[in-house]
Coordinates of C-alpha atoms in Angstrom, one line a residue:
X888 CA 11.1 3.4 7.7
X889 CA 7.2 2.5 7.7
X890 CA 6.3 0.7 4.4
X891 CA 2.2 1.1 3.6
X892 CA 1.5 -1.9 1.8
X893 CA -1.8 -1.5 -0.5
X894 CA -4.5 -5.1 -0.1
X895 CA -7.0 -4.7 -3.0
X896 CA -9.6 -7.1 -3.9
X897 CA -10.7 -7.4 0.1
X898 CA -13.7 -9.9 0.9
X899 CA -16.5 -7.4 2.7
X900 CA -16.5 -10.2 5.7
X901 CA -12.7 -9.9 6.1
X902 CA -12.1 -8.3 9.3
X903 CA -9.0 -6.2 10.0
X904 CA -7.6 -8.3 12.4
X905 CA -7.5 -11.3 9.9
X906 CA -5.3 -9.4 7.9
X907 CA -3.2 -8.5 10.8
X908 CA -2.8 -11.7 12.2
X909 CA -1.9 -12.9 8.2
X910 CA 0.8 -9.7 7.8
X911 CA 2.5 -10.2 11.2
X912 CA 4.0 -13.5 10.2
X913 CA 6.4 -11.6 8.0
X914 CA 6.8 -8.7 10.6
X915 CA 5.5 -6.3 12.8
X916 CA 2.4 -4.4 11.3
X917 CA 2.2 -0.8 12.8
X918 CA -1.3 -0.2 11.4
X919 CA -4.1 -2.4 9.2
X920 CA -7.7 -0.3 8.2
X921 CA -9.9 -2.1 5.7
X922 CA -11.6 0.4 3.2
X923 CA -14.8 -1.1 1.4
X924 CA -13.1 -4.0 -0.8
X925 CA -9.3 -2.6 0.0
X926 CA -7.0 -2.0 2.3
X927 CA -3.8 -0.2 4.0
X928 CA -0.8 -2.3 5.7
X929 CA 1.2 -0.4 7.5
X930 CA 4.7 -2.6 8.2
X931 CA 7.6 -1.6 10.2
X932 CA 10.4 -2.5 8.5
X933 CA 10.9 -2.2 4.2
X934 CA 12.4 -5.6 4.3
X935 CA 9.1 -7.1 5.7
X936 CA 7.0 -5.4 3.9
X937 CA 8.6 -7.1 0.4
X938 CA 8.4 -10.5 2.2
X939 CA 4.4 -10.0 3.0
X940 CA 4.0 -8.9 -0.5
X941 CA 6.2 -11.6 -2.2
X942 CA 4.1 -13.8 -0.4
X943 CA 0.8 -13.1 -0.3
X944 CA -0.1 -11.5 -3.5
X945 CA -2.8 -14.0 -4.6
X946 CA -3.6 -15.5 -1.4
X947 CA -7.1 -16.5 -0.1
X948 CA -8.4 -15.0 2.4
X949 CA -12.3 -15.5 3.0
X950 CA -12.8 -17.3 -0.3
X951 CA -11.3 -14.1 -2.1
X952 CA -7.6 -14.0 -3.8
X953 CA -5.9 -10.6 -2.4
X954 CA -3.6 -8.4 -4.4
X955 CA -0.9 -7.3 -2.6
X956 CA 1.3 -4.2 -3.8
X957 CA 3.4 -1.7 -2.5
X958 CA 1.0 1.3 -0.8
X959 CA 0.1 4.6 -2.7
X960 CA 2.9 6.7 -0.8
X961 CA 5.9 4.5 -1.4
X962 CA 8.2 5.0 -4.3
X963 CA 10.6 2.0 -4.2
X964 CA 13.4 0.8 -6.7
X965 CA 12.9 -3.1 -7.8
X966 CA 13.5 -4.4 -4.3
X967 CA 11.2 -1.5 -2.6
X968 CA 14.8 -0.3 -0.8
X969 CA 14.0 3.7 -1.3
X970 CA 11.0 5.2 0.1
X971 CA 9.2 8.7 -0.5
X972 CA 6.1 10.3 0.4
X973 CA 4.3 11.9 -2.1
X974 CA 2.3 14.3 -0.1
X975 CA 5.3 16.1 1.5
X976 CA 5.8 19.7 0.3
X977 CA 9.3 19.1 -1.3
X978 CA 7.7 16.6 -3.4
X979 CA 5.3 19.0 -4.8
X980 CA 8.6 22.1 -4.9
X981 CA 10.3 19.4 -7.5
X982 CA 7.5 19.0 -9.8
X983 CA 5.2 21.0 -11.6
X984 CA 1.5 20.6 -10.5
X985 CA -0.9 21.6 -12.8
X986 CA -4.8 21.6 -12.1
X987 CA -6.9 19.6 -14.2
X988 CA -8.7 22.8 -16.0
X989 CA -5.3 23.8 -17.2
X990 CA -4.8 20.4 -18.7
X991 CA -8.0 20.4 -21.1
X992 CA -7.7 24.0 -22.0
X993 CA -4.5 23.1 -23.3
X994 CA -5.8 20.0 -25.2
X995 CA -7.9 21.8 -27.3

């Protein structure tokens, strides 16, 4: 299964295909969009995805020291072997989703 693999702390001269280039020597990257001073790493396989953030969590890339984490929409045990997206409707059936308003009424 696809694992989305979140980049933070992005230099603004870092170009998406530096990060590609950097990502596919743990595996093959499927998709790789740079967002402002973050971004997404889509990579094939789980098991390369925990290689590419084992290993380049800290890293330098264009003077700036990435953090590299598991993506938004991956829910993994320790070694990132079970995956889940969040924004599938079953998700949403098995919790209880409360809007904000709700929330702070209730607070008071």
């Amino acid at each position: 299964m696809p694992t989305k693999i979140f980049v933070g702390n992005v230099n603004p001269t870092t170009k998406a295909e530096q990060l590609r280039v950097l990502f596919e020597k743990y595996g093959k990257v499927t998709e790789c969009d740079i967002i402002r001073n973050y971004a997404f790493v889509h990579m094939e396989y789980d098991s390369e995805a925990v290689q590419a953030i084992r290993q380049l969590n800290g890293y330098s890339v264009c003077n700036s020291r990435i953090r590299v984490e598991d993506g938004p929409l991956h829910i993994g045990t320790s070694d990132y072997s079970v995956s889940a997206d969040l924004a599938t409707p079953s998700y949403f059936k098995n919790h209880i989703v409360m809007p904000l308003k709700s929330i702070a009424s209730s607070i008071k």
